[in-house]
PDB file of C-alpha atoms in Angstrom:
ATOM      1  CA  UNK A  21    -109.460 -29.877-123.290  1.00 39.00           C
ATOM      2  CA  UNK A  22    -111.091 -27.796-125.990  1.00 50.00           C
ATOM      3  CA  UNK A  23    -109.690 -24.345-126.664  1.00 53.00           C
ATOM      4  CA  UNK A  24    -113.173 -22.936-126.074  1.00 81.00           C
ATOM      5  CA  UNK A  25    -113.328 -24.478-122.600  1.00 86.00           C
ATOM      6  CA  UNK A  26    -109.787 -23.460-121.728  1.00 91.00           C
ATOM      7  CA  UNK A  27    -110.377 -19.861-122.795  1.00 93.00           C
ATOM      8  CA  UNK A  28    -113.531 -19.675-120.709  1.00 94.00           C
ATOM      9  CA  UNK A  29    -111.793 -21.124-117.658  1.00 95.00           C
ATOM     10  CA  UNK A  30    -109.046 -18.517-117.852  1.00 97.00           C
ATOM     11  CA  UNK A  31    -111.485 -15.670-118.458  1.00 97.00           C
ATOM     12  CA  UNK A  32    -113.721 -16.775-115.591  1.00 97.00           C
ATOM     13  CA  UNK A  33    -110.712 -17.052-113.282  1.00 97.00           C
ATOM     14  CA  UNK A  34    -109.486 -13.574-114.227  1.00 98.00           C
ATOM     15  CA  UNK A  35    -112.989 -12.168-113.652  1.00 98.00           C
ATOM     16  CA  UNK A  36    -113.219 -13.699-110.183  1.00 97.00           C
ATOM     17  CA  UNK A  37    -109.707 -12.580-109.260  1.00 98.00           C
ATOM     18  CA  UNK A  38    -110.509  -9.025-110.386  1.00 98.00           C
ATOM     19  CA  UNK A  39    -113.517  -9.086-108.058  1.00 97.00           C
ATOM     20  CA  UNK A  40    -111.221 -10.003-105.154  1.00 97.00           C
ATOM     21  CA  UNK A  41    -108.288  -7.706-105.796  1.00 95.00           C
ATOM     22  CA  UNK A  42    -107.525  -4.530-107.739  1.00 92.00           C
ATOM     23  CA  UNK A  43    -104.584  -5.915-109.726  1.00 95.00           C
ATOM     24  CA  UNK A  44    -104.347  -9.347-111.313  1.00 97.00           C
ATOM     25  CA  UNK A  45    -101.195 -10.741-112.891  1.00 97.00           C
ATOM     26  CA  UNK A  46    -100.361 -14.027-114.554  1.00 97.00           C
ATOM     27  CA  UNK A  47     -98.850 -15.325-111.320  1.00 97.00           C
ATOM     28  CA  UNK A  48    -102.252 -14.888-109.626  1.00 97.00           C
ATOM     29  CA  UNK A  49    -103.831 -17.063-112.292  1.00 97.00           C
ATOM     30  CA  UNK A  50    -101.059 -19.634-111.776  1.00 97.00           C
ATOM     31  CA  UNK A  51    -101.757 -19.662-108.042  1.00 97.00           C
ATOM     32  CA  UNK A  52    -105.520 -19.879-108.484  1.00 96.00           C
ATOM     33  CA  UNK A  53    -105.582 -22.653-111.078  1.00 95.00           C
ATOM     34  CA  UNK A  54    -102.444 -24.512-110.066  1.00 95.00           C
ATOM     35  CA  UNK A  55    -101.224 -24.660-113.658  1.00 95.00           C
ATOM     36  CA  UNK A  56     -97.622 -24.345-114.787  1.00 95.00           C
ATOM     37  CA  UNK A  57     -96.384 -20.804-115.389  1.00 96.00           C
ATOM     38  CA  UNK A  58     -95.590 -21.686-118.992  1.00 95.00           C
ATOM     39  CA  UNK A  59     -99.171 -22.891-119.612  1.00 95.00           C
ATOM     40  CA  UNK A  60    -100.657 -19.739-118.117  1.00 96.00           C
ATOM     41  CA  UNK A  61     -98.233 -17.546-120.055  1.00 95.00           C
ATOM     42  CA  UNK A  62     -99.226 -19.222-123.314  1.00 96.00           C
ATOM     43  CA  UNK A  63    -102.947 -18.916-122.523  1.00 96.00           C
ATOM     44  CA  UNK A  64    -102.639 -15.275-121.480  1.00 97.00           C
ATOM     45  CA  UNK A  65    -100.865 -14.458-124.743  1.00 96.00           C
ATOM     46  CA  UNK A  66    -103.617 -16.182-126.729  1.00 96.00           C
ATOM     47  CA  UNK A  67    -106.313 -14.265-124.822  1.00 97.00           C
ATOM     48  CA  UNK A  68    -104.416 -11.052-125.535  1.00 97.00           C
ATOM     49  CA  UNK A  69    -104.170 -11.839-129.267  1.00 97.00           C
ATOM     50  CA  UNK A  70    -107.892 -12.647-129.403  1.00 97.00           C
ATOM     51  CA  UNK A  71    -108.774  -9.344-127.776  1.00 97.00           C
ATOM     52  CA  UNK A  72    -110.216 -10.729-124.538  1.00 98.00           C
ATOM     53  CA  UNK A  73    -107.683  -9.114-122.201  1.00 98.00           C
ATOM     54  CA  UNK A  74    -105.263  -6.215-121.974  1.00 98.00           C
ATOM     55  CA  UNK A  75    -101.943  -6.207-120.119  1.00 97.00           C
ATOM     56  CA  UNK A  76    -100.359  -2.964-118.969  1.00 97.00           C
ATOM     57  CA  UNK A  77     -96.630  -2.263-118.647  1.00 95.00           C
ATOM     58  CA  UNK A  78     -96.660  -3.508-115.057  1.00 95.00           C
ATOM     59  CA  UNK A  79     -98.141  -6.854-116.088  1.00 96.00           C
ATOM     60  CA  UNK A  80    -101.621  -6.166-114.720  1.00 97.00           C
ATOM     61  CA  UNK A  81    -104.368  -7.985-116.612  1.00 98.00           C
ATOM     62  CA  UNK A  82    -107.764  -6.456-117.337  1.00 98.00           C
ATOM     63  CA  UNK A  83    -110.665  -7.817-119.329  1.00 98.00           C
ATOM     64  CA  UNK A  84    -111.786  -6.082-122.484  1.00 98.00           C
ATOM     65  CA  UNK A  85    -115.531  -5.565-122.885  1.00 98.00           C
ATOM     66  CA  UNK A  86    -115.688  -8.706-125.043  1.00 97.00           C
ATOM     67  CA  UNK A  87    -113.642 -10.701-122.541  1.00 98.00           C
ATOM     68  CA  UNK A  88    -115.749  -9.480-119.634  1.00 98.00           C
ATOM     69  CA  UNK A  89    -119.000 -10.449-121.358  1.00 97.00           C
ATOM     70  CA  UNK A  90    -117.706 -13.926-122.112  1.00 95.00           C
ATOM     71  CA  UNK A  91    -116.351 -14.375-118.574  1.00 97.00           C
ATOM     72  CA  UNK A  92    -119.588 -13.174-116.985  1.00 97.00           C
ATOM     73  CA  UNK A  93    -121.646 -15.476-119.196  1.00 95.00           C
ATOM     74  CA  UNK A  94    -119.526 -18.465-118.217  1.00 95.00           C
ATOM     75  CA  UNK A  95    -119.662 -17.547-114.537  1.00 96.00           C
ATOM     76  CA  UNK A  96    -123.445 -17.102-114.658  1.00 96.00           C
ATOM     77  CA  UNK A  97    -123.789 -20.629-116.025  1.00 96.00           C
ATOM     78  CA  UNK A  98    -121.503 -21.901-113.283  1.00 95.00           C
ATOM     79  CA  UNK A  99    -123.523 -20.182-110.540  1.00 95.00           C
ATOM     80  CA  UNK A 100    -126.914 -21.303-111.860  1.00 95.00           C
ATOM     81  CA  UNK A 101    -125.854 -24.920-112.392  1.00 96.00           C
ATOM     82  CA  UNK A 102    -124.178 -25.106-109.000  1.00 96.00           C
ATOM     83  CA  UNK A 103    -127.221 -23.759-107.200  1.00 95.00           C
ATOM     84  CA  UNK A 104    -129.564 -25.969-109.212  1.00 94.00           C
ATOM     85  CA  UNK A 105    -127.583 -29.096-108.326  1.00 96.00           C
ATOM     86  CA  UNK A 106    -127.372 -28.124-104.648  1.00 96.00           C
ATOM     87  CA  UNK A 107    -131.147 -27.570-104.517  1.00 94.00           C
ATOM     88  CA  UNK A 108    -131.588 -30.986-106.086  1.00 95.00           C
ATOM     89  CA  UNK A 109    -129.612 -32.525-103.210  1.00 97.00           C
ATOM     90  CA  UNK A 110    -126.020 -32.634-104.441  1.00 97.00           C
ATOM     91  CA  UNK A 111    -123.220 -31.655-102.116  1.00 97.00           C
ATOM     92  CA  UNK A 112    -121.544 -28.330-102.866  1.00 97.00           C
ATOM     93  CA  UNK A 113    -118.287 -29.941-104.090  1.00 97.00           C
ATOM     94  CA  UNK A 114    -120.086 -32.326-106.445  1.00 97.00           C
ATOM     95  CA  UNK A 115    -122.312 -29.511-107.699  1.00 97.00           C
ATOM     96  CA  UNK A 116    -119.330 -27.197-108.359  1.00 95.00           C
ATOM     97  CA  UNK A 117    -117.363 -29.901-110.142  1.00 95.00           C
ATOM     98  CA  UNK A 118    -120.170 -30.768-112.530  1.00 96.00           C
ATOM     99  CA  UNK A 119    -121.265 -27.176-113.056  1.00 96.00           C
ATOM    100  CA  UNK A 120    -117.699 -26.417-114.136  1.00 92.00           C
ATOM    101  CA  UNK A 121    -117.927 -29.053-116.839  1.00 92.00           C
ATOM    102  CA  UNK A 122    -121.417 -28.174-118.051  1.00 93.00           C
ATOM    103  CA  UNK A 123    -120.881 -24.423-118.285  1.00 93.00           C
ATOM    104  CA  UNK A 124    -118.576 -24.919-121.266  1.00 91.00           C
ATOM    105  CA  UNK A 125    -120.672 -27.250-123.397  1.00 92.00           C
ATOM    106  CA  UNK A 126    -124.270 -26.108-123.080  1.00 93.00           C
ATOM    107  CA  UNK A 127    -125.685 -23.878-125.806  1.00 92.00           C
ATOM    108  CA  UNK A 128    -126.767 -20.376-124.872  1.00 91.00           C
ATOM    109  CA  UNK A 129    -130.259 -21.201-126.114  1.00 94.00           C
ATOM    110  CA  UNK A 130    -130.694 -24.220-123.816  1.00 94.00           C
ATOM    111  CA  UNK A 131    -129.102 -22.382-120.907  1.00 95.00           C
ATOM    112  CA  UNK A 132    -131.645 -19.555-121.237  1.00 94.00           C
ATOM    113  CA  UNK A 133    -134.469 -22.128-121.094  1.00 94.00           C
ATOM    114  CA  UNK A 134    -132.978 -23.751-117.984  1.00 92.00           C
ATOM    115  CA  UNK A 135    -132.350 -20.377-116.345  1.00 91.00           C
ATOM    116  CA  UNK A 136    -135.907 -19.220-117.036  1.00 91.00           C
ATOM    117  CA  UNK A 137    -137.371 -22.367-115.465  1.00 89.00           C
ATOM    118  CA  UNK A 138    -134.937 -22.446-112.577  1.00 84.00           C
ATOM    119  CA  UNK A 139    -135.452 -18.823-111.581  1.00 78.00           C
ATOM    120  CA  UNK A 140    -139.265 -18.985-111.716  1.00 68.00           C
TER     121      UNK A 140
END
């Protein structure tokens, strides 16, 4: 898995968890993704070093403005691709699975073209 993809998956997960609950901790990410605690701990520390998240004394994770923008961009791609595939006849599970892969590799330029045509 590319670092780029991994970072986006973690950021997207944190974004969605923050929409569901007021406080998000590493253990919530572990539960959501089903990854080992050590893997999540390592990823969270990398996101912190890169300036995508902040962690308070209680262990609560928040997204920085940069992290939030990146997470929202990734999630928008996920939503658009999923809906596009469902409208084309794919089952929800198949659509979600493939959207999750595509959201990490498509260029912003091509995504904007797809989004413009899909939303019209």
